[in-house]
Amino acid sequence: MEEQLRPADLHPWVVVPGIWGSDAEHWQSRWQDERGEAAVRIAPSSWSEPEPEDWDRAISVAVDACARPPLLVAHSLGVLAVARWLAEHATGHGAGRVLGAFLVAPPDPDAPVFPAEAARFHAPQRAVAVPTVLVVSDDDPYCSADRAVEFAGVLGSRVLRVGDRQHVNVASGVGAWLEGRRMLDGFAESLPRP
């Protein structure tokens, strides 16, 4: 019997991790490994001292490497990078470059725990032209739930609250984060078929 594809598997993905990248145990890396060549990870030259322009270029390169418009799957600082990229590169005629963005656990650039190395990144500044979902943890040490909901309002994102999941990373114990994968599939079901 042929295995049925999950909704998100119908689209290529661009994986956008946070600062320092996502290690092999992170849900993003696990999901990417499952997708094989159908997922492209950004490759900025500034993982540890991130530069917004470098990450912009890296997202553009990864998007352009996809045969069809991809889903962006972002975590942490990657959410801020994607919000910036969408506002700059996925508007007007460029809106068709991506199908949408699944955004998980944004950090708050105004919070005291925000990494000094990423100081040039900012909170989302304006609405974006593609569908987005923002996944919010109620006890994220890097961003209060209220602040994350504000970000969603600016972007025009649908909010998915996941309760107490800290920063939705390896340290928070979510593992392969099957709950998140179901959320991604639900989001993908709302998007146009390839």
JSON list of C-alpha atoms in Angstrom, two decimals:
[
{"chain": "A", "resi": 1, "resn": "MET", "atom": "CA", "xyz": [0.00, 0.00, 0.00]},
{"chain": "A", "resi": 2, "resn": "GLU", "atom": "CA", "xyz": [1.35, 3.41, -0.96]},
{"chain": "A", "resi": 3, "resn": "GLU", "atom": "CA", "xyz": [2.02, 5.74, 1.97]},
{"chain": "A", "resi": 4, "resn": "GLN", "atom": "CA", "xyz": [-0.22, 8.80, 1.87]},
{"chain": "A", "resi": 5, "resn": "LEU", "atom": "CA", "xyz": [1.55, 12.15, 1.87]},
{"chain": "A", "resi": 6, "resn": "ARG", "atom": "CA", "xyz": [0.79, 14.52, 4.70]},
{"chain": "A", "resi": 7, "resn": "PRO", "atom": "CA", "xyz": [-0.48, 17.95, 3.58]},
{"chain": "A", "resi": 8, "resn": "ALA", "atom": "CA", "xyz": [2.80, 19.77, 4.28]},
{"chain": "A", "resi": 9, "resn": "ASP", "atom": "CA", "xyz": [4.69, 17.15, 2.25]},
{"chain": "A", "resi": 10, "resn": "LEU", "atom": "CA", "xyz": [3.01, 18.37, -0.94]},
{"chain": "A", "resi": 11, "resn": "HIS", "atom": "CA", "xyz": [5.19, 21.49, -0.84]},
{"chain": "A", "resi": 12, "resn": "PRO", "atom": "CA", "xyz": [8.97, 22.03, -0.70]},
{"chain": "A", "resi": 13, "resn": "TRP", "atom": "CA", "xyz": [10.20, 23.58, 2.55]},
{"chain": "A", "resi": 14, "resn": "VAL", "atom": "CA", "xyz": [12.78, 26.20, 3.42]},
{"chain": "A", "resi": 15, "resn": "VAL", "atom": "CA", "xyz": [14.00, 25.62, 6.98]},
{"chain": "A", "resi": 16, "resn": "VAL", "atom": "CA", "xyz": [15.02, 28.80, 8.81]},
{"chain": "A", "resi": 17, "resn": "PRO", "atom": "CA", "xyz": [16.57, 28.02, 12.22]},
{"chain": "A", "resi": 18, "resn": "GLY", "atom": "CA", "xyz": [17.46, 30.49, 14.92]},
{"chain": "A", "resi": 19, "resn": "ILE", "atom": "CA", "xyz": [20.85, 31.82, 15.96]},
{"chain": "A", "resi": 20, "resn": "TRP", "atom": "CA", "xyz": [23.61, 29.15, 15.80]},
{"chain": "A", "resi": 21, "resn": "GLY", "atom": "CA", "xyz": [21.35, 26.92, 13.67]},
{"chain": "A", "resi": 22, "resn": "SER", "atom": "CA", "xyz": [19.35, 23.95, 14.93]},
{"chain": "A", "resi": 23, "resn": "ASP", "atom": "CA", "xyz": [21.34, 20.92, 16.06]},
{"chain": "A", "resi": 24, "resn": "ALA", "atom": "CA", "xyz": [20.55, 17.36, 15.00]},
{"chain": "A", "resi": 25, "resn": "GLU", "atom": "CA", "xyz": [18.13, 16.77, 17.89]},
{"chain": "A", "resi": 26, "resn": "HIS", "atom": "CA", "xyz": [16.04, 19.88, 17.18]},
{"chain": "A", "resi": 27, "resn": "TRP", "atom": "CA", "xyz": [12.59, 19.25, 15.68]},
{"chain": "A", "resi": 28, "resn": "GLN", "atom": "CA", "xyz": [13.52, 21.37, 12.64]},
{"chain": "A", "resi": 29, "resn": "SER", "atom": "CA", "xyz": [16.50, 19.14, 11.88]},
{"chain": "A", "resi": 30, "resn": "ARG", "atom": "CA", "xyz": [14.46, 15.98, 12.41]},
{"chain": "A", "resi": 31, "resn": "TRP", "atom": "CA", "xyz": [11.70, 17.22, 10.13]},
{"chain": "A", "resi": 32, "resn": "GLN", "atom": "CA", "xyz": [14.26, 18.26, 7.52]},
{"chain": "A", "resi": 33, "resn": "ASP", "atom": "CA", "xyz": [15.89, 14.83, 7.65]},
{"chain": "A", "resi": 34, "resn": "GLU", "atom": "CA", "xyz": [12.48, 13.23, 7.01]},
{"chain": "A", "resi": 35, "resn": "ARG", "atom": "CA", "xyz": [11.95, 15.42, 3.93]},
{"chain": "A", "resi": 36, "resn": "GLY", "atom": "CA", "xyz": [15.36, 14.82, 2.40]},
{"chain": "A", "resi": 37, "resn": "GLU", "atom": "CA", "xyz": [15.85, 16.86, -0.77]},
{"chain": "A", "resi": 38, "resn": "ALA", "atom": "CA", "xyz": [12.35, 18.34, -0.45]},
{"chain": "A", "resi": 39, "resn": "ALA", "atom": "CA", "xyz": [13.66, 20.62, 2.33]},
{"chain": "A", "resi": 40, "resn": "VAL", "atom": "CA", "xyz": [16.37, 23.26, 1.99]},
{"chain": "A", "resi": 41, "resn": "ARG", "atom": "CA", "xyz": [18.04, 24.86, 5.03]},
{"chain": "A", "resi": 42, "resn": "ILE", "atom": "CA", "xyz": [19.27, 28.42, 4.81]},
{"chain": "A", "resi": 43, "resn": "ALA", "atom": "CA", "xyz": [23.04, 28.80, 4.91]},
{"chain": "A", "resi": 44, "resn": "PRO", "atom": "CA", "xyz": [23.97, 32.28, 6.14]},
{"chain": "A", "resi": 45, "resn": "SER", "atom": "CA", "xyz": [27.63, 33.00, 6.80]},
{"chain": "A", "resi": 46, "resn": "SER", "atom": "CA", "xyz": [26.72, 34.68, 10.09]},
{"chain": "A", "resi": 47, "resn": "TRP", "atom": "CA", "xyz": [25.12, 31.95, 12.25]},
{"chain": "A", "resi": 48, "resn": "SER", "atom": "CA", "xyz": [26.74, 33.06, 15.51]},
{"chain": "A", "resi": 49, "resn": "GLU", "atom": "CA", "xyz": [26.78, 36.82, 14.92]},
{"chain": "A", "resi": 50, "resn": "PRO", "atom": "CA", "xyz": [23.74, 37.12, 12.66]},
{"chain": "A", "resi": 51, "resn": "GLU", "atom": "CA", "xyz": [23.48, 39.95, 10.17]},
{"chain": "A", "resi": 52, "resn": "PRO", "atom": "CA", "xyz": [19.95, 40.63, 8.84]},
{"chain": "A", "resi": 53, "resn": "GLU", "atom": "CA", "xyz": [21.17, 41.29, 5.28]},
{"chain": "A", "resi": 54, "resn": "ASP", "atom": "CA", "xyz": [23.13, 38.03, 5.24]},
{"chain": "A", "resi": 55, "resn": "TRP", "atom": "CA", "xyz": [20.10, 36.08, 6.45]},
{"chain": "A", "resi": 56, "resn": "ASP", "atom": "CA", "xyz": [17.94, 37.86, 3.85]},
{"chain": "A", "resi": 57, "resn": "ARG", "atom": "CA", "xyz": [20.29, 36.66, 1.11]},
{"chain": "A", "resi": 58, "resn": "ALA", "atom": "CA", "xyz": [20.36, 33.16, 2.57]},
{"chain": "A", "resi": 59, "resn": "ILE", "atom": "CA", "xyz": [16.56, 32.94, 2.58]},
{"chain": "A", "resi": 60, "resn": "SER", "atom": "CA", "xyz": [16.42, 34.22, -1.02]},
{"chain": "A", "resi": 61, "resn": "VAL", "atom": "CA", "xyz": [19.00, 31.64, -2.15]},
{"chain": "A", "resi": 62, "resn": "ALA", "atom": "CA", "xyz": [17.11, 28.81, -0.42]},
{"chain": "A", "resi": 63, "resn": "VAL", "atom": "CA", "xyz": [13.74, 29.92, -1.84]},
{"chain": "A", "resi": 64, "resn": "ASP", "atom": "CA", "xyz": [15.22, 30.19, -5.33]},
{"chain": "A", "resi": 65, "resn": "ALA", "atom": "CA", "xyz": [16.65, 26.65, -4.99]},
{"chain": "A", "resi": 66, "resn": "CYS", "atom": "CA", "xyz": [13.12, 25.23, -4.73]},
{"chain": "A", "resi": 67, "resn": "ALA", "atom": "CA", "xyz": [11.44, 24.01, -7.91]},
{"chain": "A", "resi": 68, "resn": "ARG", "atom": "CA", "xyz": [8.09, 25.38, -6.69]},
{"chain": "A", "resi": 69, "resn": "PRO", "atom": "CA", "xyz": [7.12, 28.05, -4.14]},
{"chain": "A", "resi": 70, "resn": "PRO", "atom": "CA", "xyz": [7.97, 26.59, -0.72]},
{"chain": "A", "resi": 71, "resn": "LEU", "atom": "CA", "xyz": [6.65, 26.73, 2.80]},
{"chain": "A", "resi": 72, "resn": "LEU", "atom": "CA", "xyz": [9.00, 28.58, 5.15]},
{"chain": "A", "resi": 73, "resn": "VAL", "atom": "CA", "xyz": [9.45, 26.73, 8.47]},
{"chain": "A", "resi": 74, "resn": "ALA", "atom": "CA", "xyz": [11.08, 29.10, 10.97]},
{"chain": "A", "resi": 75, "resn": "HIS", "atom": "CA", "xyz": [12.05, 28.95, 14.63]},
{"chain": "A", "resi": 76, "resn": "SER", "atom": "CA", "xyz": [13.26, 31.62, 17.07]},
{"chain": "A", "resi": 77, "resn": "LEU", "atom": "CA", "xyz": [15.48, 34.25, 15.39]},
{"chain": "A", "resi": 78, "resn": "GLY", "atom": "CA", "xyz": [14.47, 32.63, 12.12]},
{"chain": "A", "resi": 79, "resn": "VAL", "atom": "CA", "xyz": [10.96, 34.00, 12.72]},
{"chain": "A", "resi": 80, "resn": "LEU", "atom": "CA", "xyz": [12.28, 37.57, 12.81]},
{"chain": "A", "resi": 81, "resn": "ALA", "atom": "CA", "xyz": [14.40, 36.89, 9.72]},
{"chain": "A", "resi": 82, "resn": "VAL", "atom": "CA", "xyz": [11.41, 35.49, 7.83]},
{"chain": "A", "resi": 83, "resn": "ALA", "atom": "CA", "xyz": [9.15, 38.37, 8.90]},
{"chain": "A", "resi": 84, "resn": "ARG", "atom": "CA", "xyz": [11.73, 40.82, 7.54]},
{"chain": "A", "resi": 85, "resn": "TRP", "atom": "CA", "xyz": [12.25, 38.80, 4.34]},
{"chain": "A", "resi": 86, "resn": "LEU", "atom": "CA", "xyz": [8.52, 38.48, 3.65]},
{"chain": "A", "resi": 87, "resn": "ALA", "atom": "CA", "xyz": [8.01, 42.22, 4.14]},
{"chain": "A", "resi": 88, "resn": "GLU", "atom": "CA", "xyz": [10.86, 43.01, 1.72]},
{"chain": "A", "resi": 89, "resn": "HIS", "atom": "CA", "xyz": [10.75, 40.23, -0.87]},
{"chain": "A", "resi": 90, "resn": "ALA", "atom": "CA", "xyz": [7.30, 38.62, -0.89]},
{"chain": "A", "resi": 91, "resn": "THR", "atom": "CA", "xyz": [5.13, 41.62, -1.72]},
{"chain": "A", "resi": 92, "resn": "GLY", "atom": "CA", "xyz": [3.49, 42.69, -4.96]},
{"chain": "A", "resi": 93, "resn": "HIS", "atom": "CA", "xyz": [4.77, 40.49, -7.80]},
{"chain": "A", "resi": 94, "resn": "GLY", "atom": "CA", "xyz": [7.06, 38.70, -5.32]},
{"chain": "A", "resi": 95, "resn": "ALA", "atom": "CA", "xyz": [4.16, 37.43, -3.20]},
{"chain": "A", "resi": 96, "resn": "GLY", "atom": "CA", "xyz": [4.10, 34.21, -5.22]},
{"chain": "A", "resi": 97, "resn": "ARG", "atom": "CA", "xyz": [7.69, 33.31, -4.28]},
{"chain": "A", "resi": 98, "resn": "VAL", "atom": "CA", "xyz": [6.47, 31.38, -1.22]},
{"chain": "A", "resi": 99, "resn": "LEU", "atom": "CA", "xyz": [3.19, 29.75, -0.24]},
{"chain": "A", "resi": 100, "resn": "GLY", "atom": "CA", "xyz": [3.28, 30.71, 3.41]},
{"chain": "A", "resi": 101, "resn": "ALA", "atom": "CA", "xyz": [5.28, 30.64, 6.63]},
{"chain": "A", "resi": 102, "resn": "PHE", "atom": "CA", "xyz": [5.01, 28.48, 9.74]},
{"chain": "A", "resi": 103, "resn": "LEU", "atom": "CA", "xyz": [6.62, 30.59, 12.48]},
{"chain": "A", "resi": 104, "resn": "VAL", "atom": "CA", "xyz": [7.49, 29.11, 15.88]},
{"chain": "A", "resi": 105, "resn": "ALA", "atom": "CA", "xyz": [8.56, 30.79, 19.13]},
{"chain": "A", "resi": 106, "resn": "PRO", "atom": "CA", "xyz": [9.75, 34.25, 18.10]},
{"chain": "A", "resi": 107, "resn": "PRO", "atom": "CA", "xyz": [12.20, 35.97, 20.46]},
{"chain": "A", "resi": 108, "resn": "ASP", "atom": "CA", "xyz": [11.49, 39.50, 21.63]},
{"chain": "A", "resi": 109, "resn": "PRO", "atom": "CA", "xyz": [14.29, 41.88, 20.57]},
{"chain": "A", "resi": 110, "resn": "ASP", "atom": "CA", "xyz": [13.30, 44.20, 23.43]},
{"chain": "A", "resi": 111, "resn": "ALA", "atom": "CA", "xyz": [13.62, 41.49, 26.11]},
{"chain": "A", "resi": 112, "resn": "PRO", "atom": "CA", "xyz": [16.72, 41.52, 28.33]},
{"chain": "A", "resi": 113, "resn": "VAL", "atom": "CA", "xyz": [17.55, 37.91, 27.37]},
{"chain": "A", "resi": 114, "resn": "PHE", "atom": "CA", "xyz": [17.68, 38.66, 23.62]},
{"chain": "A", "resi": 115, "resn": "PRO", "atom": "CA", "xyz": [21.19, 37.76, 22.37]},
{"chain": "A", "resi": 116, "resn": "ALA", "atom": "CA", "xyz": [23.41, 40.81, 22.02]},
{"chain": "A", "resi": 117, "resn": "GLU", "atom": "CA", "xyz": [24.91, 39.20, 18.89]},
{"chain": "A", "resi": 118, "resn": "ALA", "atom": "CA", "xyz": [21.52, 39.55, 17.16]},
{"chain": "A", "resi": 119, "resn": "ALA", "atom": "CA", "xyz": [20.91, 43.18, 18.13]},
{"chain": "A", "resi": 120, "resn": "ARG", "atom": "CA", "xyz": [20.36, 44.25, 14.50]},
{"chain": "A", "resi": 121, "resn": "PHE", "atom": "CA", "xyz": [17.22, 42.13, 14.25]},
{"chain": "A", "resi": 122, "resn": "HIS", "atom": "CA", "xyz": [13.91, 43.79, 15.07]},
{"chain": "A", "resi": 123, "resn": "ALA", "atom": "CA", "xyz": [10.34, 42.86, 15.89]},
{"chain": "A", "resi": 124, "resn": "PRO", "atom": "CA", "xyz": [8.01, 42.48, 12.88]},
{"chain": "A", "resi": 125, "resn": "GLN", "atom": "CA", "xyz": [7.30, 45.90, 11.39]},
{"chain": "A", "resi": 126, "resn": "ARG", "atom": "CA", "xyz": [4.38, 45.35, 8.99]},
{"chain": "A", "resi": 127, "resn": "ALA", "atom": "CA", "xyz": [1.82, 42.93, 7.61]},
{"chain": "A", "resi": 128, "resn": "VAL", "atom": "CA", "xyz": [2.94, 40.38, 5.05]},
{"chain": "A", "resi": 129, "resn": "ALA", "atom": "CA", "xyz": [1.20, 39.32, 1.84]},
{"chain": "A", "resi": 130, "resn": "VAL", "atom": "CA", "xyz": [1.34, 35.54, 2.32]},
{"chain": "A", "resi": 131, "resn": "PRO", "atom": "CA", "xyz": [-0.46, 33.32, 4.86]},
{"chain": "A", "resi": 132, "resn": "THR", "atom": "CA", "xyz": [1.39, 32.87, 8.14]},
{"chain": "A", "resi": 133, "resn": "VAL", "atom": "CA", "xyz": [0.82, 31.03, 11.39]},
{"chain": "A", "resi": 134, "resn": "LEU", "atom": "CA", "xyz": [2.62, 32.05, 14.57]},
{"chain": "A", "resi": 135, "resn": "VAL", "atom": "CA", "xyz": [3.02, 29.31, 17.19]},
{"chain": "A", "resi": 136, "resn": "VAL", "atom": "CA", "xyz": [3.17, 30.79, 20.70]},
{"chain": "A", "resi": 137, "resn": "SER", "atom": "CA", "xyz": [4.36, 29.12, 23.90]},
{"chain": "A", "resi": 138, "resn": "ASP", "atom": "CA", "xyz": [2.85, 30.55, 27.07]},
{"chain": "A", "resi": 139, "resn": "ASP", "atom": "CA", "xyz": [6.06, 30.27, 29.11]},
{"chain": "A", "resi": 140, "resn": "ASP", "atom": "CA", "xyz": [8.70, 31.13, 26.51]},
{"chain": "A", "resi": 141, "resn": "PRO", "atom": "CA", "xyz": [11.62, 32.73, 28.37]},
{"chain": "A", "resi": 142, "resn": "TYR", "atom": "CA", "xyz": [12.58, 34.68, 25.23]},
{"chain": "A", "resi": 143, "resn": "CYS", "atom": "CA", "xyz": [9.19, 36.26, 24.53]},
{"chain": "A", "resi": 144, "resn": "SER", "atom": "CA", "xyz": [6.01, 36.70, 26.55]},
{"chain": "A", "resi": 145, "resn": "ALA", "atom": "CA", "xyz": [2.86, 35.26, 25.03]},
{"chain": "A", "resi": 146, "resn": "ASP", "atom": "CA", "xyz": [1.30, 38.74, 24.94]},
{"chain": "A", "resi": 147, "resn": "ARG", "atom": "CA", "xyz": [4.26, 40.14, 23.01]},
{"chain": "A", "resi": 148, "resn": "ALA", "atom": "CA", "xyz": [4.20, 37.21, 20.56]},
{"chain": "A", "resi": 149, "resn": "VAL", "atom": "CA", "xyz": [0.49, 37.81, 19.96]},
{"chain": "A", "resi": 150, "resn": "GLU", "atom": "CA", "xyz": [1.37, 41.47, 19.22]},
{"chain": "A", "resi": 151, "resn": "PHE", "atom": "CA", "xyz": [3.86, 40.26, 16.60]},
{"chain": "A", "resi": 152, "resn": "ALA", "atom": "CA", "xyz": [1.14, 38.08, 15.06]},
{"chain": "A", "resi": 153, "resn": "GLY", "atom": "CA", "xyz": [-1.16, 41.10, 14.90]},
{"chain": "A", "resi": 154, "resn": "VAL", "atom": "CA", "xyz": [1.46, 43.11, 13.05]},
{"chain": "A", "resi": 155, "resn": "LEU", "atom": "CA", "xyz": [2.14, 40.31, 10.57]},
{"chain": "A", "resi": 156, "resn": "GLY", "atom": "CA", "xyz": [-1.50, 39.36, 10.10]},
{"chain": "A", "resi": 157, "resn": "SER", "atom": "CA", "xyz": [-0.74, 35.84, 11.35]},
{"chain": "A", "resi": 158, "resn": "ARG", "atom": "CA", "xyz": [-3.11, 33.31, 12.77]},
{"chain": "A", "resi": 159, "resn": "VAL", "atom": "CA", "xyz": [-2.02, 32.45, 16.33]},
{"chain": "A", "resi": 160, "resn": "LEU", "atom": "CA", "xyz": [-1.69, 28.90, 17.61]},
{"chain": "A", "resi": 161, "resn": "ARG", "atom": "CA", "xyz": [-1.13, 28.71, 21.38]},
{"chain": "A", "resi": 162, "resn": "VAL", "atom": "CA", "xyz": [0.61, 25.53, 22.57]},
{"chain": "A", "resi": 163, "resn": "GLY", "atom": "CA", "xyz": [0.53, 26.03, 26.34]},
{"chain": "A", "resi": 164, "resn": "ASP", "atom": "CA", "xyz": [3.73, 25.70, 28.35]},
{"chain": "A", "resi": 165, "resn": "ARG", "atom": "CA", "xyz": [6.39, 24.58, 25.85]},
{"chain": "A", "resi": 166, "resn": "GLN", "atom": "CA", "xyz": [9.14, 27.04, 26.83]},
{"chain": "A", "resi": 167, "resn": "HIS", "atom": "CA", "xyz": [11.11, 27.98, 23.68]},
{"chain": "A", "resi": 168, "resn": "VAL", "atom": "CA", "xyz": [9.89, 24.92, 21.73]},
{"chain": "A", "resi": 169, "resn": "ASN", "atom": "CA", "xyz": [13.44, 23.63, 21.33]},
{"chain": "A", "resi": 170, "resn": "VAL", "atom": "CA", "xyz": [15.61, 20.73, 22.46]},
{"chain": "A", "resi": 171, "resn": "ALA", "atom": "CA", "xyz": [15.92, 22.13, 26.00]},
{"chain": "A", "resi": 172, "resn": "SER", "atom": "CA", "xyz": [12.13, 22.29, 26.34]},
{"chain": "A", "resi": 173, "resn": "GLY", "atom": "CA", "xyz": [11.89, 18.55, 25.72]},
{"chain": "A", "resi": 174, "resn": "VAL", "atom": "CA", "xyz": [9.55, 18.59, 22.71]},
{"chain": "A", "resi": 175, "resn": "GLY", "atom": "CA", "xyz": [11.68, 16.05, 20.83]},
{"chain": "A", "resi": 176, "resn": "ALA", "atom": "CA", "xyz": [10.43, 15.51, 17.28]},
{"chain": "A", "resi": 177, "resn": "TRP", "atom": "CA", "xyz": [7.45, 17.71, 18.22]},
{"chain": "A", "resi": 178, "resn": "LEU", "atom": "CA", "xyz": [4.68, 15.69, 16.61]},
{"chain": "A", "resi": 179, "resn": "GLU", "atom": "CA", "xyz": [2.11, 18.22, 17.83]},
{"chain": "A", "resi": 180, "resn": "GLY", "atom": "CA", "xyz": [3.89, 20.87, 15.78]},
{"chain": "A", "resi": 181, "resn": "ARG", "atom": "CA", "xyz": [4.02, 18.64, 12.73]},
{"chain": "A", "resi": 182, "resn": "ARG", "atom": "CA", "xyz": [0.23, 18.23, 12.95]},
{"chain": "A", "resi": 183, "resn": "MET", "atom": "CA", "xyz": [-0.06, 22.02, 13.17]},
{"chain": "A", "resi": 184, "resn": "LEU", "atom": "CA", "xyz": [2.12, 22.43, 10.09]},
{"chain": "A", "resi": 185, "resn": "ASP", "atom": "CA", "xyz": [-0.07, 19.93, 8.22]},
{"chain": "A", "resi": 186, "resn": "GLY", "atom": "CA", "xyz": [-3.20, 21.81, 9.27]},
{"chain": "A", "resi": 187, "resn": "PHE", "atom": "CA", "xyz": [-1.68, 25.05, 8.03]},
{"chain": "A", "resi": 188, "resn": "ALA", "atom": "CA", "xyz": [-0.62, 23.43, 4.75]},
{"chain": "A", "resi": 189, "resn": "GLU", "atom": "CA", "xyz": [-4.16, 22.16, 4.18]},
{"chain": "A", "resi": 190, "resn": "SER", "atom": "CA", "xyz": [-5.35, 25.77, 4.05]},
{"chain": "A", "resi": 191, "resn": "LEU", "atom": "CA", "xyz": [-2.87, 26.65, 1.27]},
{"chain": "A", "resi": 192, "resn": "PRO", "atom": "CA", "xyz": [-3.29, 26.21, -2.50]},
{"chain": "A", "resi": 193, "resn": "ARG", "atom": "CA", "xyz": [-2.37, 22.77, -3.83]},
{"chain": "A", "resi": 194, "resn": "PRO", "atom": "CA", "xyz": [0.81, 22.64, -5.92]}
]
